[in-house]
Amino acid sequence: MAAPPALSSAYGRPKPIGGMDLWSWYFMRVSGLALLLLALGHLVIMHLINSVDVIDYDFVARRYVGWFWRGYDLLLLVLAMIHGLNGMRVIVDDYLHQPAQRRVAAWLLHGLGTILIVLGVVAVVTFRPPVTPVGVGQ
Amino acid sequence: MPVRLRIQRFNPETDSAPQWREYTVEVEPTDRVLDALHAVKWHCDGSLAFRRSCAHGVCGSDAMMINGKNRLACKLLIKDVKQPIVVEPMRGFAVVKDLIVDQTKFFEKYRAVKPYLIAAEPPPKTERLQSPKQQERFEDTTKCILCGACTTSCPSFWANGEYVGPAAIVQAHRFLFDSRDQGAAERLPVLNEANGVWRCRTIFNCTDACPRGINVTKAIVEVQNLLVARAKDPRGSDAAQ
């Protein structure tokens, strides 16, 4: 029997599946799951195990001696920012239909996102705790 | 028993804006909302316009918004709704008259997903066989009657009328997950567009509105997952299993 005809040829070359909308949806699913665990962990440590009364500069300095908590906070920060801003982009996409409005919104979102992420990353990465962290051994 | 209805009336030829009219009719508690609409049309105001055909929940003609939710007037009993029964046309479509809406674009999107069997092999002498398990995979989405209740209850569709909408995705699902079908390569690009499945925000209004009890949101997510799987592995088999 002859090979079955490729039906899609009648409609032009089929486009490969992928693209911004697909990967943005996938990112939202994966980052949403990661954020749920990261944010719950953050909540439990900062508000249940420790009281907000004891969280001060010393507390943060002690945590930031190593890279584990910096990595944790960086991941939480970057994922939350991109997840939130992508959500905003989706809302803009749904409700703003004028090209000019969409351009302004896109610039605002990208600008705001870049500034906030850079500020946060700089704060986490460049923080230098005192050589002997204050409060250790107290 | 006397039943009060508050119906949105609009005749684009004479009215500048829709207006509400109230009617009181005599129907039984076990009658349907459709019977009350009939009573209005036959005994109070013959100019009231609405669609209905089979009147038994099969043809999908009389979907409308009843007390704020999309329902089939022929499936909803009077005793199950609060009075006054507020009846409006489905949202998101242009109103032709009263409760009749223009479904042209709705059916354009339905056709865009090619809602028919696409098989490369010539038909066999008898049926194209499949196992009960293979049939079960898409059984839920075969129940769609194209009433439009899901699409017109979707806030994403209200915000952007170009969104392909839950009904068309349900129809695509019915064939994408059919082991006999090989049309995925033709359907998926339509669903992968910006106005395709990615506009679903998982609000579940469609699932709540479906008079056939189809798990619409689940079907949409299954199509989204299929697209992601296809993007990761473009050589995936044609019929999604």
mmCIF file of C-alpha atoms in Angstrom:
data_model
loop_
_atom_site.group_PDB
_atom_site.id
_atom_site.type_symbol
_atom_site.label_atom_id
_atom_site.label_comp_id
_atom_site.label_asym_id
_atom_site.label_seq_id
_atom_site.Cartn_x
_atom_site.Cartn_y
_atom_site.Cartn_z
ATOM 1 C CA MET A 1 0.000 0.000 0.000
ATOM 2 C CA ALA A 2 1.320 3.438 -0.865
ATOM 3 C CA ALA A 3 2.324 5.737 1.970
ATOM 4 C CA PRO A 4 -0.662 7.673 3.285
ATOM 5 C CA PRO A 5 -0.726 11.255 2.052
ATOM 6 C CA ALA A 6 0.484 13.900 4.472
ATOM 7 C CA LEU A 7 -2.765 15.734 5.017
ATOM 8 C CA SER A 8 -1.177 18.827 6.452
ATOM 9 C CA SER A 9 0.558 19.440 3.099
ATOM 10 C CA ALA A 10 -2.787 20.627 1.779
ATOM 11 C CA TYR A 11 -2.713 23.437 4.309
ATOM 12 C CA GLY A 12 0.921 24.516 3.943
ATOM 13 C CA ARG A 13 3.828 23.516 6.112
ATOM 14 C CA PRO A 14 2.614 22.894 9.666
ATOM 15 C CA LYS A 15 4.070 25.359 12.131
ATOM 16 C CA PRO A 16 6.243 23.820 14.831
ATOM 17 C CA ILE A 17 4.592 23.811 18.235
ATOM 18 C CA GLY A 18 6.212 26.141 20.747
ATOM 19 C CA GLY A 19 6.465 29.893 21.142
ATOM 20 C CA MET A 20 6.215 32.513 23.838
ATOM 21 C CA ASP A 21 2.624 31.784 24.920
ATOM 22 C CA LEU A 22 3.249 28.077 25.363
ATOM 23 C CA TRP A 23 6.466 28.437 27.366
ATOM 24 C CA SER A 24 5.067 31.308 29.430
ATOM 25 C CA TRP A 25 2.112 29.075 30.417
ATOM 26 C CA TYR A 26 4.494 26.241 31.261
ATOM 27 C CA PHE A 27 6.702 28.589 33.298
ATOM 28 C CA MET A 28 3.671 29.760 35.293
ATOM 29 C CA ARG A 29 2.810 26.158 36.188
ATOM 30 C CA VAL A 30 6.332 25.160 37.212
ATOM 31 C CA SER A 31 7.197 28.427 38.989
ATOM 32 C CA GLY A 32 3.800 28.427 40.710
ATOM 33 C CA LEU A 33 4.525 25.020 42.202
ATOM 34 C CA ALA A 34 8.070 26.015 43.202
ATOM 35 C CA LEU A 35 6.805 29.283 44.708
ATOM 36 C CA LEU A 36 4.193 27.468 46.747
ATOM 37 C CA LEU A 37 6.905 25.372 48.424
ATOM 38 C CA LEU A 38 9.400 28.246 48.720
ATOM 39 C CA ALA A 39 6.835 30.702 50.097
ATOM 40 C CA LEU A 40 5.451 28.122 52.561
ATOM 41 C CA GLY A 41 8.997 27.401 53.734
ATOM 42 C CA HIS A 42 9.642 31.124 54.135
ATOM 43 C CA LEU A 43 6.380 31.565 56.044
ATOM 44 C CA VAL A 44 7.065 28.661 58.405
ATOM 45 C CA ILE A 45 10.628 29.812 59.189
ATOM 46 C CA MET A 46 9.912 33.522 59.475
ATOM 47 C CA HIS A 47 6.520 33.496 61.158
ATOM 48 C CA LEU A 48 5.947 30.169 62.880
ATOM 49 C CA ILE A 49 9.367 28.902 63.999
ATOM 50 C CA ASN A 50 10.710 32.414 64.604
ATOM 51 C CA SER A 51 8.625 35.300 65.773
ATOM 52 C CA VAL A 52 8.875 38.548 63.812
ATOM 53 C CA ASP A 53 10.120 40.120 67.080
ATOM 54 C CA VAL A 54 13.416 38.230 66.887
ATOM 55 C CA ILE A 55 13.990 38.836 63.172
ATOM 56 C CA ASP A 56 16.492 41.678 62.948
ATOM 57 C CA TYR A 57 19.763 42.556 61.255
ATOM 58 C CA ASP A 58 21.650 39.942 63.288
ATOM 59 C CA PHE A 59 19.215 37.234 62.305
ATOM 60 C CA VAL A 60 19.658 38.001 58.600
ATOM 61 C CA ALA A 61 23.428 38.387 58.948
ATOM 62 C CA ARG A 62 23.679 34.946 60.556
ATOM 63 C CA ARG A 63 21.622 33.371 57.777
ATOM 64 C CA TYR A 64 23.635 35.118 55.073
ATOM 65 C CA VAL A 65 27.038 33.831 56.241
ATOM 66 C CA GLY A 66 26.674 30.945 53.809
ATOM 67 C CA TRP A 67 25.066 30.782 50.375
ATOM 68 C CA PHE A 68 22.151 28.439 51.083
ATOM 69 C CA TRP A 69 19.723 31.059 52.355
ATOM 70 C CA ARG A 70 20.958 33.612 49.840
ATOM 71 C CA GLY A 71 20.205 31.076 47.104
ATOM 72 C CA TYR A 72 16.801 30.354 48.655
ATOM 73 C CA ASP A 73 15.923 34.056 48.824
ATOM 74 C CA LEU A 74 17.270 34.730 45.332
ATOM 75 C CA LEU A 75 15.150 31.912 43.895
ATOM 76 C CA LEU A 76 12.078 33.142 45.774
ATOM 77 C CA LEU A 77 12.692 36.728 44.647
ATOM 78 C CA VAL A 78 13.365 36.022 40.966
ATOM 79 C CA LEU A 79 10.604 33.435 40.543
ATOM 80 C CA ALA A 80 8.040 35.562 42.403
ATOM 81 C CA MET A 81 8.913 38.683 40.400
ATOM 82 C CA ILE A 82 8.806 36.983 37.011
ATOM 83 C CA HIS A 83 5.692 34.967 37.932
ATOM 84 C CA GLY A 84 3.898 38.104 39.137
ATOM 85 C CA LEU A 85 4.980 40.279 36.232
ATOM 86 C CA ASN A 86 4.041 37.586 33.732
ATOM 87 C CA GLY A 87 0.632 37.450 35.376
ATOM 88 C CA MET A 88 0.370 41.222 34.917
ATOM 89 C CA ARG A 89 1.441 40.852 31.277
ATOM 90 C CA VAL A 90 -1.347 38.316 30.778
ATOM 91 C CA ILE A 91 -3.908 40.706 32.305
ATOM 92 C CA VAL A 92 -2.639 43.535 30.082
ATOM 93 C CA ASP A 93 -2.921 41.183 27.122
ATOM 94 C CA ASP A 94 -6.535 40.394 28.041
ATOM 95 C CA TYR A 95 -7.823 43.848 28.858
ATOM 96 C CA LEU A 96 -5.766 46.449 26.950
ATOM 97 C CA HIS A 97 -6.515 46.403 23.258
ATOM 98 C CA GLN A 98 -5.075 49.745 22.028
ATOM 99 C CA PRO A 99 -1.522 49.262 20.649
ATOM 100 C CA ALA A 100 -0.287 52.467 22.353
ATOM 101 C CA GLN A 101 -1.676 51.396 25.747
ATOM 102 C CA ARG A 102 -0.127 47.960 25.349
ATOM 103 C CA ARG A 103 3.275 49.455 24.509
ATOM 104 C CA VAL A 104 3.220 51.738 27.562
ATOM 105 C CA ALA A 105 2.120 48.858 29.813
ATOM 106 C CA ALA A 106 4.833 46.580 28.424
ATOM 107 C CA TRP A 107 7.531 49.225 29.034
ATOM 108 C CA LEU A 108 6.252 49.865 32.554
ATOM 109 C CA LEU A 109 6.164 46.164 33.409
ATOM 110 C CA HIS A 110 9.601 45.424 31.954
ATOM 111 C CA GLY A 111 11.122 48.556 33.510
ATOM 112 C CA LEU A 112 9.594 47.973 36.931
ATOM 113 C CA GLY A 113 10.498 44.276 36.816
ATOM 114 C CA THR A 114 14.118 44.943 35.856
ATOM 115 C CA ILE A 115 14.608 47.625 38.536
ATOM 116 C CA LEU A 116 13.068 45.538 41.332
ATOM 117 C CA ILE A 117 14.873 42.321 40.386
ATOM 118 C CA VAL A 118 18.250 44.109 40.052
ATOM 119 C CA LEU A 119 17.776 45.881 43.407
ATOM 120 C CA GLY A 120 16.873 42.611 45.125
ATOM 121 C CA VAL A 121 19.681 40.616 43.535
ATOM 122 C CA VAL A 122 22.239 43.316 44.399
ATOM 123 C CA ALA A 123 21.029 43.370 48.011
ATOM 124 C CA VAL A 124 21.232 39.580 48.379
ATOM 125 C CA VAL A 125 24.491 39.045 46.489
ATOM 126 C CA THR A 126 26.572 41.985 47.736
ATOM 127 C CA PHE A 127 25.555 41.727 51.394
ATOM 128 C CA ARG A 128 28.679 41.209 53.499
ATOM 129 C CA PRO A 129 27.956 40.050 57.028
ATOM 130 C CA PRO A 130 30.476 41.024 59.739
ATOM 131 C CA VAL A 131 33.355 38.515 59.946
ATOM 132 C CA THR A 132 32.094 37.401 63.335
ATOM 133 C CA PRO A 133 28.369 37.799 62.935
ATOM 134 C CA VAL A 134 26.861 39.939 65.610
ATOM 135 C CA GLY A 135 24.831 37.904 68.048
ATOM 136 C CA VAL A 136 26.602 34.589 67.483
ATOM 137 C CA GLY A 137 27.069 32.790 70.789
ATOM 138 C CA GLN A 138 24.666 35.036 72.642
ATOM 139 C CA MET B 1 -48.459 28.937 40.520
ATOM 140 C CA PRO B 2 -47.753 32.503 39.426
ATOM 141 C CA VAL B 3 -44.163 33.073 38.348
ATOM 142 C CA ARG B 4 -42.479 36.427 37.808
ATOM 143 C CA LEU B 5 -39.947 36.780 35.005
ATOM 144 C CA ARG B 6 -37.644 39.715 34.347
ATOM 145 C CA ILE B 7 -36.499 39.485 30.755
ATOM 146 C CA GLN B 8 -33.962 41.619 28.930
ATOM 147 C CA ARG B 9 -35.558 42.847 25.719
ATOM 148 C CA PHE B 10 -33.709 44.417 22.812
ATOM 149 C CA ASN B 11 -34.661 45.057 19.236
ATOM 150 C CA PRO B 12 -31.694 46.687 17.462
ATOM 151 C CA GLU B 13 -34.037 48.061 14.795
ATOM 152 C CA THR B 14 -36.040 50.177 17.230
ATOM 153 C CA ASP B 15 -34.212 50.283 20.618
ATOM 154 C CA SER B 16 -31.090 52.264 21.421
ATOM 155 C CA ALA B 17 -30.324 50.120 24.462
ATOM 156 C CA PRO B 18 -31.595 46.886 26.033
ATOM 157 C CA GLN B 19 -34.421 47.283 28.534
ATOM 158 C CA TRP B 20 -35.976 45.079 31.206
ATOM 159 C CA ARG B 21 -39.604 43.967 31.111
ATOM 160 C CA GLU B 22 -41.444 42.018 33.785
ATOM 161 C CA TYR B 23 -44.082 39.375 33.150
ATOM 162 C CA THR B 24 -46.167 37.183 35.437
ATOM 163 C CA VAL B 25 -47.321 33.845 34.082
ATOM 164 C CA GLU B 26 -49.069 30.783 35.450
ATOM 165 C CA VAL B 27 -46.921 27.623 35.358
ATOM 166 C CA GLU B 28 -46.308 24.529 37.493
ATOM 167 C CA PRO B 29 -43.285 24.290 39.822
ATOM 168 C CA THR B 30 -42.208 21.197 37.868
ATOM 169 C CA ASP B 31 -42.328 23.061 34.546
ATOM 170 C CA ARG B 32 -39.109 24.328 32.983
ATOM 171 C CA VAL B 33 -38.037 27.948 32.540
ATOM 172 C CA LEU B 34 -38.632 27.337 28.840
ATOM 173 C CA ASP B 35 -42.311 26.673 29.596
ATOM 174 C CA ALA B 36 -42.488 30.023 31.374
ATOM 175 C CA LEU B 37 -40.905 31.725 28.332
ATOM 176 C CA HIS B 38 -43.445 29.968 26.114
ATOM 177 C CA ALA B 39 -46.226 31.208 28.393
ATOM 178 C CA VAL B 40 -44.924 34.763 28.005
ATOM 179 C CA LYS B 41 -44.641 34.473 24.240
ATOM 180 C CA TRP B 42 -47.972 32.728 23.729
ATOM 181 C CA HIS B 43 -50.107 34.605 26.252
ATOM 182 C CA CYS B 44 -48.442 37.934 27.160
ATOM 183 C CA ASP B 45 -46.172 39.267 24.423
ATOM 184 C CA GLY B 46 -45.804 37.511 21.078
ATOM 185 C CA SER B 47 -42.867 39.726 20.126
ATOM 186 C CA LEU B 48 -40.504 38.000 22.594
ATOM 187 C CA ALA B 49 -37.767 36.264 20.593
ATOM 188 C CA PHE B 50 -35.731 33.262 21.756
ATOM 189 C CA ARG B 51 -34.325 30.117 20.191
ATOM 190 C CA ARG B 52 -35.420 26.609 21.033
ATOM 191 C CA SER B 53 -35.682 23.482 18.976
ATOM 192 C CA CYS B 54 -35.868 20.077 20.653
ATOM 193 C CA ALA B 55 -36.773 21.562 24.061
ATOM 194 C CA HIS B 56 -35.302 18.522 25.800
ATOM 195 C CA GLY B 57 -31.665 19.445 26.481
ATOM 196 C CA VAL B 58 -30.226 17.835 23.370
ATOM 197 C CA CYS B 59 -30.029 20.432 20.594
ATOM 198 C CA GLY B 60 -28.431 23.229 22.608
ATOM 199 C CA SER B 61 -30.534 26.021 21.083
ATOM 200 C CA ASP B 62 -31.926 27.627 24.228
ATOM 201 C CA ALA B 63 -28.794 28.449 26.213
ATOM 202 C CA MET B 64 -29.262 31.793 27.975
ATOM 203 C CA MET B 65 -28.276 33.525 31.165
ATOM 204 C CA ILE B 66 -30.798 32.693 33.887
ATOM 205 C CA ASN B 67 -30.345 34.326 37.300
ATOM 206 C CA GLY B 68 -26.767 35.210 36.381
ATOM 207 C CA LYS B 69 -25.681 31.778 35.166
ATOM 208 C CA ASN B 70 -25.668 30.270 31.704
ATOM 209 C CA ARG B 71 -28.241 27.504 31.590
ATOM 210 C CA LEU B 72 -30.459 25.667 29.117
ATOM 211 C CA ALA B 73 -33.972 27.018 29.653
ATOM 212 C CA CYS B 74 -35.350 23.549 28.816
ATOM 213 C CA LYS B 75 -33.400 21.809 31.600
ATOM 214 C CA LEU B 76 -33.975 24.207 34.461
ATOM 215 C CA LEU B 77 -37.081 23.619 36.594
ATOM 216 C CA ILE B 78 -39.117 26.533 37.932
ATOM 217 C CA LYS B 79 -38.952 25.124 41.489
ATOM 218 C CA ASP B 80 -35.144 25.269 41.371
ATOM 219 C CA VAL B 81 -34.807 28.991 40.567
ATOM 220 C CA LYS B 82 -35.402 32.103 42.627
ATOM 221 C CA GLN B 83 -38.046 34.603 41.589
ATOM 222 C CA PRO B 84 -38.134 36.880 39.781
ATOM 223 C CA ILE B 85 -36.395 34.709 37.211
ATOM 224 C CA VAL B 86 -33.942 37.054 35.496
ATOM 225 C CA VAL B 87 -33.388 36.036 31.869
ATOM 226 C CA GLU B 88 -30.706 37.604 29.655
ATOM 227 C CA PRO B 89 -29.013 36.638 26.402
ATOM 228 C CA MET B 90 -25.606 34.934 26.663
ATOM 229 C CA ARG B 91 -22.829 37.486 27.149
ATOM 230 C CA GLY B 92 -20.079 38.294 24.683
ATOM 231 C CA PHE B 93 -22.133 37.866 21.502
ATOM 232 C CA ALA B 94 -24.003 40.593 19.633
ATOM 233 C CA VAL B 95 -27.737 40.429 20.306
ATOM 234 C CA VAL B 96 -29.858 39.800 17.226
ATOM 235 C CA LYS B 97 -33.100 40.249 19.142
ATOM 236 C CA ASP B 98 -34.072 39.721 22.793
ATOM 237 C CA LEU B 99 -32.518 36.379 23.786
ATOM 238 C CA ILE B 100 -31.219 35.497 20.316
ATOM 239 C CA VAL B 101 -27.486 36.086 19.833
ATOM 240 C CA ASP B 102 -25.276 36.119 16.759
ATOM 241 C CA GLN B 103 -23.206 32.923 16.873
ATOM 242 C CA THR B 104 -21.396 33.433 13.556
ATOM 243 C CA LYS B 105 -17.937 33.859 15.110
ATOM 244 C CA PHE B 106 -18.610 31.051 17.570
ATOM 245 C CA PHE B 107 -19.084 28.614 14.705
ATOM 246 C CA GLU B 108 -16.124 30.089 12.779
ATOM 247 C CA LYS B 109 -13.913 29.087 15.705
ATOM 248 C CA TYR B 110 -15.630 25.702 15.858
ATOM 249 C CA ARG B 111 -14.728 25.127 12.200
ATOM 250 C CA ALA B 112 -11.166 26.423 12.721
ATOM 251 C CA VAL B 113 -10.289 23.416 14.914
ATOM 252 C CA LYS B 114 -11.505 21.009 12.170
ATOM 253 C CA PRO B 115 -14.056 19.150 14.268
ATOM 254 C CA TYR B 116 -14.198 16.038 12.127
ATOM 255 C CA LEU B 117 -12.215 12.826 11.788
ATOM 256 C CA ILE B 118 -8.955 13.306 9.914
ATOM 257 C CA ALA B 119 -7.424 9.963 9.057
ATOM 258 C CA ALA B 120 -4.720 9.360 6.491
ATOM 259 C CA GLU B 121 -5.484 5.707 5.876
ATOM 260 C CA PRO B 122 -8.350 4.846 3.519
ATOM 261 C CA PRO B 123 -11.466 3.723 5.391
ATOM 262 C CA PRO B 124 -11.559 -0.013 6.169
ATOM 263 C CA LYS B 125 -14.396 -2.223 4.923
ATOM 264 C CA THR B 126 -16.081 -2.076 8.315
ATOM 265 C CA GLU B 127 -15.624 0.356 11.198
ATOM 266 C CA ARG B 128 -12.369 1.908 12.365
ATOM 267 C CA LEU B 129 -12.027 -0.104 15.535
ATOM 268 C CA GLN B 130 -10.892 1.111 18.923
ATOM 269 C CA SER B 131 -10.924 -0.394 22.389
ATOM 270 C CA PRO B 132 -13.404 0.754 25.065
ATOM 271 C CA LYS B 133 -10.422 2.236 26.908
ATOM 272 C CA GLN B 134 -9.404 4.282 23.869
ATOM 273 C CA GLN B 135 -12.974 5.502 23.543
ATOM 274 C CA GLU B 136 -13.125 6.409 27.210
ATOM 275 C CA ARG B 137 -10.194 8.798 26.694
ATOM 276 C CA PHE B 138 -12.406 11.323 24.868
ATOM 277 C CA GLU B 139 -15.878 10.169 25.953
ATOM 278 C CA ASP B 140 -16.517 13.258 28.090
ATOM 279 C CA THR B 141 -15.994 15.742 25.264
ATOM 280 C CA THR B 142 -18.276 13.846 22.863
ATOM 281 C CA LYS B 143 -21.200 15.092 24.959
ATOM 282 C CA CYS B 144 -20.897 18.704 23.737
ATOM 283 C CA ILE B 145 -24.060 20.055 22.084
ATOM 284 C CA LEU B 146 -22.520 23.396 20.991
ATOM 285 C CA CYS B 147 -24.945 25.497 22.991
ATOM 286 C CA GLY B 148 -22.250 28.103 23.708
ATOM 287 C CA ALA B 149 -22.926 28.263 27.457
ATOM 288 C CA CYS B 150 -19.256 27.628 28.280
ATOM 289 C CA THR B 151 -17.702 30.133 25.886
ATOM 290 C CA THR B 152 -20.115 32.910 26.855
ATOM 291 C CA SER B 153 -19.545 32.355 30.581
ATOM 292 C CA CYS B 154 -15.784 32.770 30.163
ATOM 293 C CA PRO B 155 -14.335 36.108 31.391
ATOM 294 C CA SER B 156 -11.358 35.658 29.040
ATOM 295 C CA PHE B 157 -13.802 35.513 26.139
ATOM 296 C CA TRP B 158 -15.692 38.569 27.415
ATOM 297 C CA ALA B 159 -12.360 40.454 27.559
ATOM 298 C CA ASN B 160 -11.232 39.278 24.142
ATOM 299 C CA GLY B 161 -13.762 38.012 21.638
ATOM 300 C CA GLU B 162 -10.975 36.605 19.473
ATOM 301 C CA TYR B 163 -10.216 33.884 22.063
ATOM 302 C CA VAL B 164 -10.995 30.536 20.456
ATOM 303 C CA GLY B 165 -13.086 29.679 23.535
ATOM 304 C CA PRO B 166 -13.873 26.589 25.611
ATOM 305 C CA ALA B 167 -16.428 25.108 23.192
ATOM 306 C CA ALA B 168 -13.984 24.952 20.261
ATOM 307 C CA ILE B 169 -11.277 23.521 22.541
ATOM 308 C CA VAL B 170 -13.702 20.839 23.761
ATOM 309 C CA GLN B 171 -14.416 19.941 20.136
ATOM 310 C CA ALA B 172 -10.691 19.809 19.347
ATOM 311 C CA HIS B 173 -10.147 17.617 22.422
ATOM 312 C CA ARG B 174 -12.786 15.203 21.211
ATOM 313 C CA PHE B 175 -10.679 14.458 18.096
ATOM 314 C CA LEU B 176 -7.150 15.059 19.430
ATOM 315 C CA PHE B 177 -7.590 12.249 21.949
ATOM 316 C CA ASP B 178 -9.360 9.897 19.542
ATOM 317 C CA SER B 179 -7.054 6.997 18.641
ATOM 318 C CA ARG B 180 -8.524 6.915 15.110
ATOM 319 C CA ASP B 181 -7.724 10.545 14.360
ATOM 320 C CA GLN B 182 -4.494 11.845 12.855
ATOM 321 C CA GLY B 183 -5.290 15.531 12.472
ATOM 322 C CA ALA B 184 -3.263 16.832 15.421
ATOM 323 C CA ALA B 185 -0.727 18.559 13.155
ATOM 324 C CA GLU B 186 -3.551 20.597 11.620
ATOM 325 C CA ARG B 187 -5.441 21.389 14.811
ATOM 326 C CA LEU B 188 -2.630 22.128 17.233
ATOM 327 C CA PRO B 189 -1.250 25.260 15.468
ATOM 328 C CA VAL B 190 -4.679 26.924 15.761
ATOM 329 C CA LEU B 191 -4.852 26.062 19.453
ATOM 330 C CA ASN B 192 -1.256 27.179 20.054
ATOM 331 C CA GLU B 193 -1.867 30.734 18.845
ATOM 332 C CA ALA B 194 -2.005 33.655 21.289
ATOM 333 C CA ASN B 195 -5.814 33.478 21.064
ATOM 334 C CA GLY B 196 -5.804 29.698 21.401
ATOM 335 C CA VAL B 197 -5.756 27.630 24.583
ATOM 336 C CA TRP B 198 -3.296 29.944 26.354
ATOM 337 C CA ARG B 199 -6.032 32.504 27.060
ATOM 338 C CA CYS B 200 -7.658 30.070 29.494
ATOM 339 C CA ARG B 201 -7.175 31.389 33.030
ATOM 340 C CA THR B 202 -8.598 28.270 34.734
ATOM 341 C CA ILE B 203 -11.608 30.157 36.085
ATOM 342 C CA PHE B 204 -13.945 27.110 35.853
ATOM 343 C CA ASN B 205 -16.988 29.192 34.751
ATOM 344 C CA CYS B 206 -17.194 26.962 31.667
ATOM 345 C CA THR B 207 -17.312 23.767 33.719
ATOM 346 C CA ASP B 208 -19.996 25.276 35.932
ATOM 347 C CA ALA B 209 -22.045 26.435 32.933
ATOM 348 C CA CYS B 210 -21.939 23.235 30.864
ATOM 349 C CA PRO B 211 -25.463 21.751 30.779
ATOM 350 C CA ARG B 212 -23.979 18.398 29.771
ATOM 351 C CA GLY B 213 -21.689 18.216 32.782
ATOM 352 C CA ILE B 214 -18.522 18.133 30.670
ATOM 353 C CA ASN B 215 -15.376 18.799 32.653
ATOM 354 C CA VAL B 216 -14.449 21.620 30.272
ATOM 355 C CA THR B 217 -11.522 23.055 32.244
ATOM 356 C CA LYS B 218 -9.949 19.601 32.484
ATOM 357 C CA ALA B 219 -10.264 19.155 28.717
ATOM 358 C CA ILE B 220 -8.598 22.541 28.118
ATOM 359 C CA VAL B 221 -5.709 21.698 30.442
ATOM 360 C CA GLU B 222 -5.286 18.335 28.703
ATOM 361 C CA VAL B 223 -4.948 20.129 25.370
ATOM 362 C CA GLN B 224 -2.474 22.601 26.932
ATOM 363 C CA ASN B 225 -0.430 19.695 28.312
ATOM 364 C CA LEU B 226 -0.550 17.987 24.928
ATOM 365 C CA LEU B 227 0.863 21.132 23.278
ATOM 366 C CA VAL B 228 3.678 21.343 25.842
ATOM 367 C CA ALA B 229 4.470 17.658 25.315
ATOM 368 C CA ARG B 230 4.505 18.248 21.562
ATOM 369 C CA ALA B 231 6.808 21.257 21.946
ATOM 370 C CA LYS B 232 9.216 19.138 23.990
ATOM 371 C CA ASP B 233 8.995 16.198 21.590
ATOM 372 C CA PRO B 234 7.898 17.327 18.105
ATOM 373 C CA ARG B 235 7.954 13.745 16.835
ATOM 374 C CA GLY B 236 5.241 12.597 19.259
ATOM 375 C CA SER B 237 2.657 10.231 17.803
ATOM 376 C CA ASP B 238 -0.186 11.921 15.920
ATOM 377 C CA ALA B 239 -3.126 10.637 17.927
ATOM 378 C CA ALA B 240 -2.732 11.716 21.538
ATOM 379 C CA GLN B 241 -3.193 8.689 23.740
#
